[in-house]
Amino acid sequence: MSSENENVVWHGHTVTFEERCQLKQQQPVILWFTGLSGSGKSTIANAVESKLLENQRHSYLLDGDNVRHGLNRDLGFSDHERVENIRRIGEVAKLFVDSGTIVLTAFISPFVADREQVRAMVGPGQFVEVFVDTPLAVCEQRDPKGLYKKARAGEIKHFTGIDSAYEPPLAPEVHLQTEYLSVAECADKVVAYLLEKGYLQ
Ligand code: PPS
C-alpha cells in the first residue's frame, strides 16, 4: 500500500548517541511511572527528579496533565485516544533518551500493551517501569482534584478505575506500595534501583 511517508528518508546524525551520553556522563533511561489517577505518580516522579538533580544528573519530567495541555491537547479519554496519547509520549520519551537525558513520565498509561510497546521502542535496559500501586479506594479517598467525586456523579465519563480499565503491570522493575511508604521512601526506592542496576554511580 502506498503511503505519503514512503518518500521520507531517515537521516543519520553526525554527532552520535554515544557522544551525547559521554558529554552528559550518564546512561539515559525512561522511568515510566504508571498508576491510577491520584496514585501519586507526579509527586513521586518530582521527588525522584529532585534527587537526580542533587546527583548532577540531567533529566526531564513529562507529566500527564501538562502534556495534555500542549502536544496532546486534541486527545480525550476514550480507549483509542489513550492508546494514541501513550504512543506519542513514547515517541517523545525515545527522543529524550536519544538526546542522552534521563526521562521520567507520569501518565496513567492504563494498558499493558501500550507500555510494552514503548519498552520495545527503545534499547534493552532503557525502559524502567515503576508501578505506583495505590488501591482505587485510597485514590478515591484522597481525590486531590475532586475527579472521582465527579466520575461517581456521572459528570466525567470513562474515568480510570470507575468506568475505564486499568491493567496493572505484570512484572514492574520497581513496585511502590504507597499505602506503606512515604513519598521520600518511594523516591529512595527508585534511586536505589538505579544505583543497583548501574544507571547511577
Ligand atoms: S492516560 O490514561 O495515560 O491517557 O491519562 P493521562 O494522560 O495520564 O491523563 C490523566 C490525567 O487526566 C485527568 N483526567 C482523567 N484521568 C483519567 N480518566 C479520565 N476520564 C480523566 N479525565 C481527566 C486526571 O487529572 C489525570 O491526572 P492524574 O495525575 O493521573 O490524576
PDB file of C-alpha atoms and ligand atoms in Angstrom:
ATOM      1  CA  MET A   1       0.000   0.000   0.000  1.00  0.00           C
ATOM      2  CA  SER A   2       1.379   3.406  -0.910  1.00  0.00           C
ATOM      3  CA  SER A   3       1.799   5.944   1.836  1.00  0.00           C
ATOM      4  CA  GLU A   4       2.731   9.615   1.923  1.00  0.00           C
ATOM      5  CA  ASN A   5       5.696   8.598   4.072  1.00  0.00           C
ATOM      6  CA  GLU A   6       7.295   6.220   1.595  1.00  0.00           C
ATOM      7  CA  ASN A   7       9.373   9.068   0.142  1.00  0.00           C
ATOM      8  CA  VAL A   8      10.600  10.239   3.544  1.00  0.00           C
ATOM      9  CA  VAL A   9      14.169   9.117   4.152  1.00  0.00           C
ATOM     10  CA  TRP A  10      15.743   8.694   7.598  1.00  0.00           C
ATOM     11  CA  HIS A  11      18.806  10.938   8.157  1.00  0.00           C
ATOM     12  CA  GLY A  12      21.795   9.736  10.101  1.00  0.00           C
ATOM     13  CA  HIS A  13      23.310  12.219  12.570  1.00  0.00           C
ATOM     14  CA  THR A  14      26.927  13.326  12.616  1.00  0.00           C
ATOM     15  CA  VAL A  15      27.056  13.582  16.416  1.00  0.00           C
ATOM     16  CA  THR A  16      26.272  10.165  17.885  1.00  0.00           C
ATOM     17  CA  PHE A  17      24.192   8.885  20.790  1.00  0.00           C
ATOM     18  CA  GLU A  18      27.379   7.633  22.453  1.00  0.00           C
ATOM     19  CA  GLU A  19      28.985  11.083  22.169  1.00  0.00           C
ATOM     20  CA  ARG A  20      25.942  12.738  23.775  1.00  0.00           C
ATOM     21  CA  CYS A  21      25.985  10.215  26.634  1.00  0.00           C
ATOM     22  CA  GLN A  22      29.724  10.776  27.056  1.00  0.00           C
ATOM     23  CA  LEU A  23      29.153  14.543  27.248  1.00  0.00           C
ATOM     24  CA  LYS A  24      26.493  14.129  29.933  1.00  0.00           C
ATOM     25  CA  GLN A  25      28.387  11.321  31.678  1.00  0.00           C
ATOM     26  CA  GLN A  26      25.197   9.353  32.164  1.00  0.00           C
ATOM     27  CA  GLN A  27      23.215   6.383  30.952  1.00  0.00           C
ATOM     28  CA  PRO A  28      19.817   7.606  29.679  1.00  0.00           C
ATOM     29  CA  VAL A  29      16.672   5.707  30.587  1.00  0.00           C
ATOM     30  CA  ILE A  30      12.905   6.144  30.670  1.00  0.00           C
ATOM     31  CA  LEU A  31      11.489   5.919  34.198  1.00  0.00           C
ATOM     32  CA  TRP A  32       7.885   5.100  33.309  1.00  0.00           C
ATOM     33  CA  PHE A  33       5.560   5.752  36.262  1.00  0.00           C
ATOM     34  CA  THR A  34       2.129   4.147  35.883  1.00  0.00           C
ATOM     35  CA  GLY A  35      -0.839   4.074  38.248  1.00  0.00           C
ATOM     36  CA  LEU A  36      -4.358   5.305  38.844  1.00  0.00           C
ATOM     37  CA  SER A  37      -5.319   8.969  38.929  1.00  0.00           C
ATOM     38  CA  GLY A  38      -4.366  10.288  42.355  1.00  0.00           C
ATOM     39  CA  SER A  39      -1.968   7.381  42.996  1.00  0.00           C
ATOM     40  CA  GLY A  40       0.990   9.721  43.465  1.00  0.00           C
ATOM     41  CA  LYS A  41       2.793   9.320  40.131  1.00  0.00           C
ATOM     42  CA  SER A  42       3.619  13.003  39.641  1.00  0.00           C
ATOM     43  CA  THR A  43       4.524  13.611  43.282  1.00  0.00           C
ATOM     44  CA  ILE A  44       6.928  10.676  43.382  1.00  0.00           C
ATOM     45  CA  ALA A  45       8.368  11.416  39.924  1.00  0.00           C
ATOM     46  CA  ASN A  46       9.067  15.004  41.067  1.00  0.00           C
ATOM     47  CA  ALA A  47      10.798  13.699  44.199  1.00  0.00           C
ATOM     48  CA  VAL A  48      12.940  11.344  42.091  1.00  0.00           C
ATOM     49  CA  GLU A  49      13.804  14.164  39.700  1.00  0.00           C
ATOM     50  CA  SER A  50      14.983  16.340  42.610  1.00  0.00           C
ATOM     51  CA  LYS A  51      17.258  13.521  43.749  1.00  0.00           C
ATOM     52  CA  LEU A  52      18.642  13.162  40.227  1.00  0.00           C
ATOM     53  CA  LEU A  53      19.402  16.887  40.163  1.00  0.00           C
ATOM     54  CA  GLU A  54      21.205  16.579  43.530  1.00  0.00           C
ATOM     55  CA  ASN A  55      23.300  13.875  41.835  1.00  0.00           C
ATOM     56  CA  GLN A  56      24.097  16.230  38.913  1.00  0.00           C
ATOM     57  CA  ARG A  57      22.016  14.089  36.539  1.00  0.00           C
ATOM     58  CA  HIS A  58      20.272  15.741  33.585  1.00  0.00           C
ATOM     59  CA  SER A  59      16.611  14.707  33.498  1.00  0.00           C
ATOM     60  CA  TYR A  60      13.232  15.828  32.212  1.00  0.00           C
ATOM     61  CA  LEU A  61       9.747  15.036  33.522  1.00  0.00           C
ATOM     62  CA  LEU A  62       6.842  14.535  31.133  1.00  0.00           C
ATOM     63  CA  ASP A  63       3.595  14.839  33.056  1.00  0.00           C
ATOM     64  CA  GLY A  64       0.045  13.746  32.133  1.00  0.00           C
ATOM     65  CA  ASP A  65      -1.911  16.921  32.780  1.00  0.00           C
ATOM     66  CA  ASN A  66       0.807  19.141  31.239  1.00  0.00           C
ATOM     67  CA  VAL A  67       1.291  17.147  28.035  1.00  0.00           C
ATOM     68  CA  ARG A  68      -2.476  17.110  27.573  1.00  0.00           C
ATOM     69  CA  HIS A  69      -2.414  20.945  27.578  1.00  0.00           C
ATOM     70  CA  GLY A  70       0.010  21.024  24.641  1.00  0.00           C
ATOM     71  CA  LEU A  71       1.216  18.172  22.438  1.00  0.00           C
ATOM     72  CA  ASN A  72      -1.843  16.010  23.124  1.00  0.00           C
ATOM     73  CA  ARG A  73      -4.486  18.693  23.564  1.00  0.00           C
ATOM     74  CA  ASP A  74      -6.530  17.063  20.786  1.00  0.00           C
ATOM     75  CA  LEU A  75      -6.917  13.800  22.733  1.00  0.00           C
ATOM     76  CA  GLY A  76      -9.646  12.793  25.179  1.00  0.00           C
ATOM     77  CA  PHE A  77     -10.010   9.690  27.339  1.00  0.00           C
ATOM     78  CA  SER A  78     -11.603   7.027  25.132  1.00  0.00           C
ATOM     79  CA  ASP A  79      -9.519   3.828  24.899  1.00  0.00           C
ATOM     80  CA  HIS A  80      -8.178   4.658  21.438  1.00  0.00           C
ATOM     81  CA  GLU A  81      -7.272   8.219  22.453  1.00  0.00           C
ATOM     82  CA  ARG A  82      -5.363   6.897  25.474  1.00  0.00           C
ATOM     83  CA  VAL A  83      -3.524   4.487  23.155  1.00  0.00           C
ATOM     84  CA  GLU A  84      -2.535   7.420  20.900  1.00  0.00           C
ATOM     85  CA  ASN A  85      -1.621   9.529  23.959  1.00  0.00           C
ATOM     86  CA  ILE A  86       0.839   6.886  25.154  1.00  0.00           C
ATOM     87  CA  ARG A  87       2.186   6.218  21.645  1.00  0.00           C
ATOM     88  CA  ARG A  88       3.088   9.907  21.197  1.00  0.00           C
ATOM     89  CA  ILE A  89       4.560  10.169  24.682  1.00  0.00           C
ATOM     90  CA  GLY A  90       6.605   7.043  23.967  1.00  0.00           C
ATOM     91  CA  GLU A  91       7.993   8.663  20.819  1.00  0.00           C
ATOM     92  CA  VAL A  92       8.860  11.848  22.736  1.00  0.00           C
ATOM     93  CA  ALA A  93      10.475   9.861  25.554  1.00  0.00           C
ATOM     94  CA  LYS A  94      12.521   7.953  22.971  1.00  0.00           C
ATOM     95  CA  LEU A  95      13.845  11.257  21.576  1.00  0.00           C
ATOM     96  CA  PHE A  96      14.812  12.367  25.086  1.00  0.00           C
ATOM     97  CA  VAL A  97      16.679   9.091  25.615  1.00  0.00           C
ATOM     98  CA  ASP A  98      18.433   9.595  22.290  1.00  0.00           C
ATOM     99  CA  SER A  99      19.472  13.060  23.496  1.00  0.00           C
ATOM    100  CA  GLY A 100      21.188  11.403  26.464  1.00  0.00           C
ATOM    101  CA  THR A 101      18.611  12.570  29.010  1.00  0.00           C
ATOM    102  CA  ILE A 102      17.017  10.592  31.820  1.00  0.00           C
ATOM    103  CA  VAL A 103      13.283  10.984  31.192  1.00  0.00           C
ATOM    104  CA  LEU A 104      10.580  10.485  33.781  1.00  0.00           C
ATOM    105  CA  THR A 105       6.998  10.019  32.595  1.00  0.00           C
ATOM    106  CA  ALA A 106       3.926  10.261  34.837  1.00  0.00           C
ATOM    107  CA  PHE A 107       0.879   9.033  32.930  1.00  0.00           C
ATOM    108  CA  ILE A 108      -1.879   6.664  33.975  1.00  0.00           C
ATOM    109  CA  SER A 109      -0.956   4.607  30.863  1.00  0.00           C
ATOM    110  CA  PRO A 110      -3.670   2.086  31.703  1.00  0.00           C
ATOM    111  CA  PHE A 111      -2.943  -0.625  29.142  1.00  0.00           C
ATOM    112  CA  VAL A 112      -0.169  -3.226  29.371  1.00  0.00           C
ATOM    113  CA  ALA A 113       0.195  -3.450  25.571  1.00  0.00           C
ATOM    114  CA  ASP A 114       0.903   0.290  25.224  1.00  0.00           C
ATOM    115  CA  ARG A 115       3.529   0.298  27.958  1.00  0.00           C
ATOM    116  CA  GLU A 116       5.171  -2.765  26.437  1.00  0.00           C
ATOM    117  CA  GLN A 117       5.117  -1.066  23.042  1.00  0.00           C
ATOM    118  CA  VAL A 118       7.141   1.818  24.481  1.00  0.00           C
ATOM    119  CA  ARG A 119       9.548  -0.661  26.089  1.00  0.00           C
ATOM    120  CA  ALA A 120      10.019  -2.271  22.670  1.00  0.00           C
ATOM    121  CA  MET A 121      10.687   1.124  21.032  1.00  0.00           C
ATOM    122  CA  VAL A 122      13.888   1.741  22.986  1.00  0.00           C
ATOM    123  CA  GLY A 123      17.009  -0.320  23.591  1.00  0.00           C
ATOM    124  CA  PRO A 124      17.433  -3.067  26.197  1.00  0.00           C
ATOM    125  CA  GLY A 125      17.527  -1.604  29.705  1.00  0.00           C
ATOM    126  CA  GLN A 126      16.287   1.805  28.559  1.00  0.00           C
ATOM    127  CA  PHE A 127      12.762   1.350  29.956  1.00  0.00           C
ATOM    128  CA  VAL A 128      12.153   1.004  33.672  1.00  0.00           C
ATOM    129  CA  GLU A 129       8.523   0.509  34.672  1.00  0.00           C
ATOM    130  CA  VAL A 130       7.628   1.970  38.064  1.00  0.00           C
ATOM    131  CA  PHE A 131       4.238   0.803  39.349  1.00  0.00           C
ATOM    132  CA  VAL A 132       2.721   3.374  41.687  1.00  0.00           C
ATOM    133  CA  ASP A 133       0.461   0.861  43.358  1.00  0.00           C
ATOM    134  CA  THR A 134      -2.243   2.723  45.255  1.00  0.00           C
ATOM    135  CA  PRO A 135      -5.586   0.926  45.600  1.00  0.00           C
ATOM    136  CA  LEU A 136      -8.610   2.569  43.985  1.00  0.00           C
ATOM    137  CA  ALA A 137     -10.283   3.079  47.384  1.00  0.00           C
ATOM    138  CA  VAL A 138      -7.265   5.059  48.626  1.00  0.00           C
ATOM    139  CA  CYS A 139      -7.053   7.181  45.440  1.00  0.00           C
ATOM    140  CA  GLU A 140     -10.753   7.846  45.703  1.00  0.00           C
ATOM    141  CA  GLN A 141     -10.474   8.867  49.311  1.00  0.00           C
ATOM    142  CA  ARG A 142      -7.567  11.225  48.546  1.00  0.00           C
ATOM    143  CA  ASP A 143      -9.335  12.593  45.435  1.00  0.00           C
ATOM    144  CA  PRO A 144      -6.902  15.552  45.181  1.00  0.00           C
ATOM    145  CA  LYS A 145      -8.663  17.108  42.183  1.00  0.00           C
ATOM    146  CA  GLY A 146     -12.237  16.097  43.053  1.00  0.00           C
ATOM    147  CA  LEU A 147     -12.367  13.988  39.870  1.00  0.00           C
ATOM    148  CA  TYR A 148     -13.520  10.727  41.483  1.00  0.00           C
ATOM    149  CA  LYS A 149     -16.456  12.571  43.027  1.00  0.00           C
ATOM    150  CA  LYS A 150     -17.382  13.927  39.602  1.00  0.00           C
ATOM    151  CA  ALA A 151     -16.923  10.495  37.990  1.00  0.00           C
ATOM    152  CA  ARG A 152     -19.168   8.825  40.592  1.00  0.00           C
ATOM    153  CA  ALA A 153     -21.756  11.534  39.942  1.00  0.00           C
ATOM    154  CA  GLY A 154     -21.599  10.730  36.209  1.00  0.00           C
ATOM    155  CA  GLU A 155     -20.135  14.141  35.364  1.00  0.00           C
ATOM    156  CA  ILE A 156     -16.933  12.594  33.903  1.00  0.00           C
ATOM    157  CA  LYS A 157     -17.221   9.608  31.593  1.00  0.00           C
ATOM    158  CA  HIS A 158     -14.528   6.957  31.006  1.00  0.00           C
ATOM    159  CA  PHE A 159     -12.798   7.659  34.303  1.00  0.00           C
ATOM    160  CA  THR A 160      -9.965   5.213  35.023  1.00  0.00           C
ATOM    161  CA  GLY A 161     -10.924   2.704  37.706  1.00  0.00           C
ATOM    162  CA  ILE A 162     -14.600   3.694  37.581  1.00  0.00           C
ATOM    163  CA  ASP A 163     -15.806   3.060  34.042  1.00  0.00           C
ATOM    164  CA  SER A 164     -12.482   2.706  32.218  1.00  0.00           C
ATOM    165  CA  ALA A 165      -9.977  -0.119  32.757  1.00  0.00           C
ATOM    166  CA  TYR A 166      -6.577  -0.033  34.456  1.00  0.00           C
ATOM    167  CA  GLU A 167      -4.309  -3.009  33.768  1.00  0.00           C
ATOM    168  CA  PRO A 168      -1.586  -3.236  36.436  1.00  0.00           C
ATOM    169  CA  PRO A 169       1.960  -4.088  35.370  1.00  0.00           C
ATOM    170  CA  LEU A 170       2.739  -7.812  35.352  1.00  0.00           C
ATOM    171  CA  ALA A 171       6.414  -7.514  36.293  1.00  0.00           C
ATOM    172  CA  PRO A 172       7.382  -3.881  37.020  1.00  0.00           C
ATOM    173  CA  GLU A 173      11.048  -3.168  37.664  1.00  0.00           C
ATOM    174  CA  VAL A 174      10.027  -1.085  40.709  1.00  0.00           C
ATOM    175  CA  HIS A 175       6.860  -1.678  42.734  1.00  0.00           C
ATOM    176  CA  LEU A 176       5.811   1.128  45.093  1.00  0.00           C
ATOM    177  CA  GLN A 177       3.035   0.367  47.568  1.00  0.00           C
ATOM    178  CA  THR A 178       2.274   3.919  48.574  1.00  0.00           C
ATOM    179  CA  GLU A 179      -0.024   2.904  51.431  1.00  0.00           C
ATOM    180  CA  TYR A 180       3.044   1.710  53.326  1.00  0.00           C
ATOM    181  CA  LEU A 181       5.784   4.077  52.086  1.00  0.00           C
ATOM    182  CA  SER A 182       6.213   7.854  52.301  1.00  0.00           C
ATOM    183  CA  VAL A 183       6.943   9.885  49.155  1.00  0.00           C
ATOM    184  CA  ALA A 184      10.593  10.143  50.225  1.00  0.00           C
ATOM    185  CA  GLU A 185      10.806   6.365  50.764  1.00  0.00           C
ATOM    186  CA  CYS A 186       9.274   5.749  47.328  1.00  0.00           C
ATOM    187  CA  ALA A 187      11.801   8.096  45.707  1.00  0.00           C
ATOM    188  CA  ASP A 188      14.632   6.406  47.612  1.00  0.00           C
ATOM    189  CA  LYS A 189      13.459   3.011  46.316  1.00  0.00           C
ATOM    190  CA  VAL A 190      13.580   4.220  42.699  1.00  0.00           C
ATOM    191  CA  VAL A 191      17.028   5.742  43.173  1.00  0.00           C
ATOM    192  CA  ALA A 192      18.242   2.555  44.922  1.00  0.00           C
ATOM    193  CA  TYR A 193      17.137   0.572  41.859  1.00  0.00           C
ATOM    194  CA  LEU A 194      19.032   2.942  39.541  1.00  0.00           C
ATOM    195  CA  LEU A 195      22.162   2.609  41.676  1.00  0.00           C
ATOM    196  CA  GLU A 196      21.874  -1.190  41.937  1.00  0.00           C
ATOM    197  CA  LYS A 197      21.494  -1.565  38.171  1.00  0.00           C
ATOM    198  CA  GLY A 198      24.333   0.850  37.365  1.00  0.00           C
ATOM    199  CA  TYR A 199      22.276   3.702  35.863  1.00  0.00           C
ATOM    200  CA  LEU A 200      23.697   5.962  38.582  1.00  0.00           C
ATOM    201  CA  GLN A 201      27.099   5.834  40.242  1.00  0.00           C
TER     202      GLN A 201
HETATM  203  S1  PPS B   1      -3.845   8.221  30.139  1.00  0.00           S
HETATM  204  O1  PPS B   1      -4.845   7.248  30.587  1.00  0.00           O
HETATM  205  O2  PPS B   1      -2.472   7.760  30.387  1.00  0.00           O
HETATM  206  O3  PPS B   1      -4.050   8.573  28.734  1.00  0.00           O
HETATM  207  O4  PPS B   1      -4.099   9.510  31.028  1.00  0.00           O
HETATM  208  P1  PPS B   1      -3.092  10.730  31.329  1.00  0.00           P
HETATM  209  O5  PPS B   1      -2.596  11.325  30.067  1.00  0.00           O
HETATM  210  O6  PPS B   1      -2.085  10.294  32.334  1.00  0.00           O
HETATM  211  O7  PPS B   1      -4.046  11.821  31.981  1.00  0.00           O
HETATM  212  C1  PPS B   1      -4.569  11.590  33.273  1.00  0.00           C
HETATM  213  C2  PPS B   1      -4.970  12.913  33.943  1.00  0.00           C
HETATM  214  O8  PPS B   1      -6.102  13.467  33.286  1.00  0.00           O
HETATM  215  C3  PPS B   1      -7.098  13.850  34.231  1.00  0.00           C
HETATM  216  N1  PPS B   1      -8.333  13.185  33.779  1.00  0.00           N
HETATM  217  C4  PPS B   1      -8.602  11.865  33.742  1.00  0.00           C
HETATM  218  N2  PPS B   1      -7.935  10.767  34.163  1.00  0.00           N
HETATM  219  C5  PPS B   1      -8.497   9.546  33.947  1.00  0.00           C
HETATM  220  N3  PPS B   1      -9.700   9.356  33.354  1.00  0.00           N
HETATM  221  C6  PPS B   1     -10.402  10.429  32.912  1.00  0.00           C
HETATM  222  N4  PPS B   1     -11.578  10.243  32.297  1.00  0.00           N
HETATM  223  C7  PPS B   1      -9.864  11.737  33.106  1.00  0.00           C
HETATM  224  N5  PPS B   1     -10.302  12.986  32.802  1.00  0.00           N
HETATM  225  C8  PPS B   1      -9.356  13.848  33.213  1.00  0.00           C
HETATM  226  C9  PPS B   1      -6.610  13.499  35.603  1.00  0.00           C
HETATM  227  O9  PPS B   1      -6.256  14.717  36.217  1.00  0.00           O
HETATM  228  C10 PPS B   1      -5.358  12.651  35.379  1.00  0.00           C
HETATM  229  O10 PPS B   1      -4.260  13.086  36.166  1.00  0.00           O
HETATM  230  P2  PPS B   1      -3.594  12.201  37.335  1.00  0.00           P
HETATM  231  O11 PPS B   1      -2.317  12.933  37.638  1.00  0.00           O
HETATM  232  O12 PPS B   1      -3.346  10.821  36.798  1.00  0.00           O
HETATM  233  O13 PPS B   1      -4.557  12.241  38.462  1.00  0.00           O
END
